[in-house]
Amino acid sequence: MTGGAGFLGGWLCRALLDDGWQVLAVDNFLTGSPSVVKDLEPHPDFAFLEADVTEVLDVPGEVGLVMHLASPASPVHYGSLPLETMLVGSQGTMHALDLAQREGARFVLASTSEVYGDPLVHPQPETYWGNVNPVGPRSVYDEAKRYAESLTTAYRTSRGVDTAIARIFNTYGPGMRVDDGRMIPAFMMQALRGEPIQVAGDGSQTRSLCYVTDTARGLCALADSSHAGPVNLGGQQELTVLQVAEAVRRLTGSASTIEFVELPVDDPKVRRPDITRARELLGWQPVVPLEEGLRCALEWFESQLAPDGQAKAH
Ligand code: NAD
């Protein structure tokens, strides 16, 4: 698996090990951390390789499945790593596909709801082509993933590689970096520190959150199937960003105020997956209720705070 030392990668390593796979996690720690996989090191079926997948991807042993997750995923990260993001989505994806072709392995691409951009169709079915600004600040991520989807499709049609594409919607949970910048880490850290919870725009834009174990389970189900996708994997409870901020404030019991800040350019106004395909093809749907997921995430962020309110070092 590429991106194995990231937030989702760490959970997916564990889910694959539980399913009986031998897992080799490949990561260059661009946005991930050795701490994510540290406790897996003694596991007899787990190995780690520090490598940049934009270089040639060569791994020891036989490979039956390539799961390609390597890519910065938070707007804060890809905003500060624009070229690295484009390279890992293009070169990195090609190297991961080449590995799958060489090994005759199934290939699963971790794509994203961002391929729908600021969607004009709501909720978003996989048949929707999206509304992406190719030169906007989010384009390095959105277009890299759209390119990765095209490349994956070309390897399937012209080289016969057994590929699949998952379009993952906003996923949250324990293991996210405190400085990740995405909505849940940002709101929870602000609430725990008693700082104003910063809501972009008027907070009326919507997101559909999915707990990380549900997303990991969906990726495993897609890997185990023979379907090519794309398949949406995401939560069904659509909330405004302001509702999420209020839920976090309630849950933490924080006295934080809510502060409205400038809406980022090209911020999607609505986001909710149509998961009919995942339900019908994979028998998948999210099962972790939002309240429960938020509570688990909160415990994680609490554990990451030193008494002085600073994040603990990893
Ligand atoms: P993350 O930033 O925590 O993990 C990404 C991992 O990829 C990191 O460990 C990073 O070091 C690694 N990486 C980046 N470039 C690399 C390179 N050139 N070589 C080797 N490793 C490299 O992000 P995440 O939230 O875990 O997301 C994982 C994947 O899932 C990404 O591809 C992302 O686009 C996709 N995704 C995630 C979400 C979500 O809500 N978490 C939603 C949609 C799609």
Coordinates of C-alpha atoms and ligand atoms in Angstrom, one line a residue:
M1 CA 0.0 0.0 0.0
T2 CA 1.3 3.5 -0.8
G3 CA 0.6 6.2 1.7
G4 CA 0.6 3.7 4.5
A5 CA 1.9 6.1 7.2
G6 CA -1.0 8.5 6.6
F7 CA -4.3 8.9 8.4
L8 CA -6.4 6.6 6.2
G9 CA -3.4 4.4 5.3
G10 CA -2.8 3.5 9.0
W11 CA -6.3 2.4 9.4
L12 CA -6.3 0.5 6.1
C13 CA -3.1 -1.3 7.1
R14 CA -4.9 -2.6 10.2
A15 CA -8.1 -3.5 8.3
L16 CA -6.1 -5.5 5.7
L17 CA -4.0 -7.3 8.4
D18 CA -7.3 -8.2 10.1
D19 CA -8.5 -9.6 6.7
G20 CA -5.4 -11.9 6.6
W21 CA -3.3 -9.9 4.1
Q22 CA 0.5 -9.5 4.4
V23 CA 0.9 -5.7 4.2
L24 CA 3.9 -3.7 2.9
A25 CA 3.3 0.0 3.6
V26 CA 5.3 2.4 1.4
D27 CA 5.5 6.1 2.4
N28 CA 8.0 9.0 2.3
F29 CA 6.4 10.8 5.3
L30 CA 5.5 13.8 3.2
T31 CA 2.4 14.3 5.3
G32 CA 2.4 11.1 7.2
S33 CA 4.4 10.0 10.3
P34 CA 6.4 6.9 11.5
S35 CA 4.2 7.1 14.6
V36 CA 1.2 5.9 12.6
V37 CA 2.6 2.5 11.9
K38 CA 5.0 2.2 14.9
D39 CA 2.9 -0.3 16.8
L40 CA 2.5 -2.5 13.7
E41 CA 6.3 -3.1 13.4
P42 CA 6.3 -6.3 15.5
H43 CA 3.4 -7.7 13.5
P44 CA 4.7 -10.8 11.5
D45 CA 2.6 -9.8 8.4
F46 CA 3.6 -6.1 8.4
A47 CA 6.6 -4.4 6.8
F48 CA 7.4 -0.8 6.0
L49 CA 9.4 0.7 3.2
E50 CA 10.4 4.4 3.3
A51 CA 10.2 5.4 -0.4
D52 CA 8.9 8.2 -2.6
V53 CA 6.5 6.7 -5.1
T54 CA 7.2 9.4 -7.6
E55 CA 10.5 7.5 -8.0
V56 CA 10.3 4.0 -9.4
L57 CA 8.2 1.8 -7.2
D58 CA 10.0 -1.6 -6.7
V59 CA 9.1 -3.8 -3.8
P60 CA 10.4 -7.1 -2.7
G61 CA 8.3 -10.3 -2.9
E62 CA 5.1 -11.1 -4.7
V63 CA 2.2 -8.5 -4.8
G64 CA -1.4 -9.5 -5.1
L65 CA -3.0 -6.1 -4.4
V66 CA -1.8 -2.5 -4.8
M67 CA -3.7 0.1 -2.9
H68 CA -2.6 3.6 -3.9
L69 CA -3.3 6.1 -1.2
A70 CA -0.1 8.3 -1.4
S71 CA -1.1 11.9 -1.8
P72 CA -1.4 15.0 0.4
A73 CA -5.2 15.1 1.2
S74 CA -5.8 18.2 3.3
P75 CA -6.2 21.6 1.6
V76 CA -3.5 23.0 3.9
H77 CA -1.1 20.3 2.8
Y78 CA -1.7 20.3 -0.9
G79 CA -1.9 24.1 -0.9
S80 CA 1.7 24.2 0.4
L81 CA 2.9 21.1 -1.6
P82 CA 1.3 21.8 -5.0
L83 CA 4.0 20.2 -7.2
E84 CA 4.5 17.2 -4.9
T85 CA 0.7 16.7 -5.0
M86 CA 0.6 16.8 -8.8
L87 CA 3.6 14.5 -9.1
V88 CA 2.3 11.9 -6.7
G89 CA -1.1 11.9 -8.5
S90 CA 0.6 11.5 -11.9
Q91 CA 4.0 9.9 -11.7
G92 CA 3.2 8.2 -8.4
T93 CA 0.0 6.7 -9.8
M94 CA 1.8 5.5 -12.9
H95 CA 4.5 3.7 -10.8
A96 CA 1.8 2.1 -8.7
L97 CA -0.1 1.0 -11.8
D98 CA 3.2 -0.3 -13.4
L99 CA 3.8 -2.4 -10.2
A100 CA 0.3 -3.8 -10.4
Q101 CA 0.8 -4.7 -14.1
R102 CA 4.2 -6.3 -13.5
E103 CA 2.8 -8.4 -10.6
G104 CA -0.6 -9.2 -12.2
A105 CA -2.1 -7.6 -9.1
R106 CA -5.4 -5.8 -8.5
F107 CA -5.1 -2.1 -8.2
V108 CA -7.3 0.3 -6.1
L109 CA -7.0 4.0 -6.5
A110 CA -8.0 6.2 -3.5
S111 CA -9.7 9.0 -5.5
T112 CA -11.8 11.7 -4.0
S113 CA -15.1 13.5 -4.0
E114 CA -13.0 16.5 -5.0
V115 CA -13.2 15.2 -8.6
Y116 CA -16.8 16.6 -8.5
G117 CA -15.4 20.0 -7.6
D118 CA -18.2 22.5 -6.7
P119 CA -20.9 20.2 -7.8
L120 CA -23.9 21.3 -9.9
V121 CA -25.6 17.9 -9.3
H122 CA -26.7 17.0 -5.8
P123 CA -26.3 14.4 -4.3
Q124 CA -23.4 13.3 -6.5
P125 CA -23.7 10.0 -8.4
E126 CA -20.6 8.5 -10.0
T127 CA -22.0 9.4 -13.4
Y128 CA -21.6 13.1 -12.7
W129 CA -18.5 14.5 -14.4
G130 CA -17.9 17.4 -11.9
N131 CA -17.4 21.1 -11.9
V132 CA -13.7 21.8 -11.3
N133 CA -11.7 25.0 -11.8
P134 CA -8.5 23.7 -13.5
V135 CA -6.5 26.8 -12.4
G136 CA -7.9 27.4 -9.0
P137 CA -6.1 26.9 -5.7
R138 CA -7.6 23.4 -5.2
S139 CA -6.9 22.3 -8.8
V140 CA -3.5 20.7 -8.0
Y141 CA -5.4 18.1 -5.9
D142 CA -8.6 17.8 -7.9
E143 CA -7.0 17.6 -11.3
A144 CA -4.2 15.3 -10.1
K145 CA -6.9 12.9 -8.9
R146 CA -8.9 13.3 -12.1
Y147 CA -5.7 12.5 -14.1
A148 CA -5.1 9.5 -11.8
E149 CA -8.6 8.2 -12.6
S150 CA -8.0 8.6 -16.3
L151 CA -4.6 6.9 -16.1
T152 CA -6.1 4.1 -14.1
T153 CA -8.8 3.6 -16.7
A154 CA -6.2 3.6 -19.5
Y155 CA -4.2 0.9 -17.8
R156 CA -7.4 -1.1 -17.5
T157 CA -8.5 -0.7 -21.1
S158 CA -5.1 -0.8 -22.9
R159 CA -3.0 -3.0 -20.6
G160 CA -5.6 -5.2 -19.0
V161 CA -4.7 -4.3 -15.4
D162 CA -7.5 -5.2 -12.9
T163 CA -8.2 -1.7 -11.6
A164 CA -10.8 -0.1 -9.3
I165 CA -11.5 3.5 -8.4
A166 CA -12.9 4.6 -5.0
R167 CA -14.2 8.2 -4.6
I168 CA -13.8 8.9 -1.0
F169 CA -15.8 11.6 0.7
N170 CA -14.8 13.5 3.9
T171 CA -13.4 10.9 6.3
Y172 CA -12.5 11.7 9.9
G173 CA -11.4 9.9 13.0
P174 CA -8.6 9.2 15.5
G175 CA -5.1 9.4 13.9
M176 CA -5.7 12.7 12.1
R177 CA -2.9 15.1 12.6
V178 CA -3.7 18.0 14.9
D179 CA -2.4 20.5 12.3
D180 CA -4.2 18.7 9.5
G181 CA -6.3 21.7 8.8
R182 CA -9.4 19.8 7.7
M183 CA -12.7 20.6 9.4
I184 CA -12.8 18.0 12.3
P185 CA -9.2 18.4 13.5
A186 CA -9.4 22.2 13.2
F187 CA -12.8 22.5 15.0
M188 CA -11.8 20.0 17.7
M189 CA -8.4 21.6 18.4
Q190 CA -9.9 25.1 18.6
A191 CA -12.7 23.9 20.9
L192 CA -10.3 22.0 23.2
R193 CA -8.0 25.1 23.4
G194 CA -10.9 27.4 24.1
E195 CA -10.1 29.3 20.9
P196 CA -12.9 30.6 18.6
I197 CA -14.1 27.9 16.2
Q198 CA -13.4 29.3 12.8
V199 CA -16.2 28.6 10.3
A200 CA -15.6 29.5 6.7
G201 CA -18.2 31.8 5.0
D202 CA -21.6 31.7 6.7
G203 CA -21.2 28.0 7.4
S204 CA -24.1 27.0 5.2
Q205 CA -22.0 24.9 2.9
T206 CA -22.6 21.2 3.5
R207 CA -20.4 18.1 4.0
S208 CA -21.2 14.5 4.6
L209 CA -18.8 12.9 7.1
C210 CA -17.8 9.3 7.2
Y211 CA -16.0 7.6 10.1
V212 CA -12.6 6.2 9.2
T213 CA -13.4 2.5 10.0
D214 CA -16.4 2.7 7.6
T215 CA -14.2 4.1 4.8
A216 CA -11.5 1.5 5.4
R217 CA -14.1 -1.2 5.3
G218 CA -15.4 0.1 2.0
L219 CA -11.9 0.2 0.5
C220 CA -11.4 -3.5 1.6
A221 CA -14.8 -4.4 0.1
L222 CA -13.9 -2.8 -3.2
A223 CA -10.4 -4.5 -3.2
D224 CA -12.1 -7.9 -2.6
S225 CA -14.6 -7.4 -5.4
S226 CA -14.1 -7.5 -9.1
H227 CA -15.7 -4.1 -9.8
A228 CA -13.9 -1.3 -11.6
G229 CA -15.9 1.6 -10.2
P230 CA -15.7 4.4 -9.7
V231 CA -17.6 3.8 -6.5
N232 CA -18.5 6.6 -4.0
L233 CA -17.7 5.9 -0.4
G234 CA -19.1 8.4 2.0
G235 CA -21.4 9.4 4.8
Q236 CA -25.1 9.9 4.3
Q237 CA -25.8 12.5 7.0
E238 CA -25.4 15.8 5.3
L239 CA -24.7 18.7 7.7
T240 CA -23.8 22.3 7.2
V241 CA -20.4 23.3 8.4
L242 CA -22.0 25.5 11.0
Q243 CA -23.9 22.4 12.4
V244 CA -20.7 20.5 12.6
A245 CA -19.0 23.3 14.5
E246 CA -22.0 23.4 16.9
A247 CA -21.9 19.7 17.4
V248 CA -18.2 19.8 18.2
R249 CA -18.8 22.7 20.6
R250 CA -21.6 20.7 22.3
L251 CA -19.6 17.5 22.6
T252 CA -16.5 19.2 24.0
G253 CA -18.5 21.4 26.4
S254 CA -16.2 24.2 25.2
A255 CA -16.9 27.8 25.8
S256 CA -15.4 28.7 22.4
T257 CA -17.3 31.2 20.3
I258 CA -17.9 30.7 16.6
E259 CA -16.0 33.1 14.4
F260 CA -16.9 33.4 10.7
V261 CA -13.9 33.7 8.5
E262 CA -13.4 34.2 4.7
L263 CA -14.6 31.4 2.5
P264 CA -11.7 29.7 0.6
V265 CA -11.8 30.2 -3.1
D266 CA -13.7 27.4 -5.0
D267 CA -15.0 25.9 -1.7
P268 CA -17.7 23.4 -2.6
K269 CA -21.1 24.6 -1.5
V270 CA -22.6 21.1 -1.2
R271 CA -21.3 17.6 -0.8
R272 CA -23.2 14.3 -0.4
P273 CA -22.5 11.0 -2.1
D274 CA -25.1 8.9 -3.8
I275 CA -23.9 5.5 -2.5
T276 CA -26.4 3.3 -4.4
R277 CA -23.5 1.7 -6.3
A278 CA -21.6 0.9 -3.2
R279 CA -24.7 -0.5 -1.5
E280 CA -25.6 -2.7 -4.6
L281 CA -22.2 -3.8 -5.7
L282 CA -20.3 -4.1 -2.4
G283 CA -23.1 -4.4 0.1
W284 CA -21.4 -1.4 1.8
Q285 CA -22.8 1.5 3.8
P286 CA -21.5 3.5 6.7
V287 CA -22.6 2.2 10.1
V288 CA -20.8 4.3 12.7
P289 CA -23.2 7.1 13.9
L290 CA -21.9 10.6 13.8
E291 CA -22.1 11.2 17.6
E292 CA -20.1 8.1 18.3
G293 CA -17.5 8.8 15.6
L294 CA -17.1 12.4 16.9
R295 CA -16.7 11.1 20.4
C296 CA -13.9 8.7 19.3
A297 CA -12.2 11.5 17.4
L298 CA -12.5 13.8 20.3
E299 CA -10.7 11.3 22.6
W300 CA -7.9 11.1 20.1
F301 CA -7.5 14.9 19.9
E302 CA -7.6 15.2 23.7
S303 CA -4.8 12.6 23.9
Q304 CA -2.8 14.7 21.5
L305 CA -2.9 17.9 23.7
A306 CA -0.1 18.5 26.2
P307 CA -1.3 20.4 29.4
D308 CA -0.1 23.7 28.0
G309 CA -2.5 23.3 25.0
Q310 CA 0.3 22.6 22.6
A311 CA 0.3 19.5 20.4
K312 CA 2.5 16.6 21.7
A313 CA 5.5 15.8 19.5
H314 CA 5.6 12.6 17.4
Ligands
NAD1 P1 -2.6 11.7 4.6 O1 -1.9 13.0 4.2 O2 -2.8 11.5 6.1 O3 -1.9 10.5 4.0 C1 -1.3 10.5 2.8 C2 0.0 9.7 2.9 O4 0.7 9.7 1.6 C3 1.0 10.3 3.9 O5 1.5 9.4 4.8 C4 2.2 10.9 3.0 O6 3.4 10.9 3.6 C5 2.1 9.9 1.8 N1 2.7 10.4 0.6 C6 2.5 11.5 0.0 N2 3.2 11.7 -1.1 C7 4.0 10.5 -1.2 C8 5.0 10.1 -2.1 N3 5.4 10.8 -3.1 N4 5.6 8.9 -1.8 C9 5.2 8.1 -0.7 N5 4.2 8.5 0.1 C10 3.7 9.7 -0.1 O7 -4.0 11.7 3.9 P2 -5.3 10.7 4.1 O8 -6.4 11.5 4.7 O9 -4.8 9.5 4.8 O10 -5.6 10.3 2.6 C11 -5.1 9.2 2.0 C12 -5.6 9.1 0.6 O11 -7.1 9.0 0.6 C13 -5.2 10.2 -0.3 O12 -4.9 9.7 -1.6 C14 -6.4 11.1 -0.4 O13 -6.5 11.8 -1.6 C15 -7.5 10.0 -0.3 N6 -8.7 10.6 0.3 C16 -8.8 10.9 1.6 C17 -10.0 11.5 2.1 C18 -10.1 11.8 3.6 O14 -11.2 12.4 4.0 N7 -9.2 11.4 4.5 C19 -11.0 11.9 1.3 C20 -10.9 11.6 -0.1 C21 -9.7 11.0 -0.5

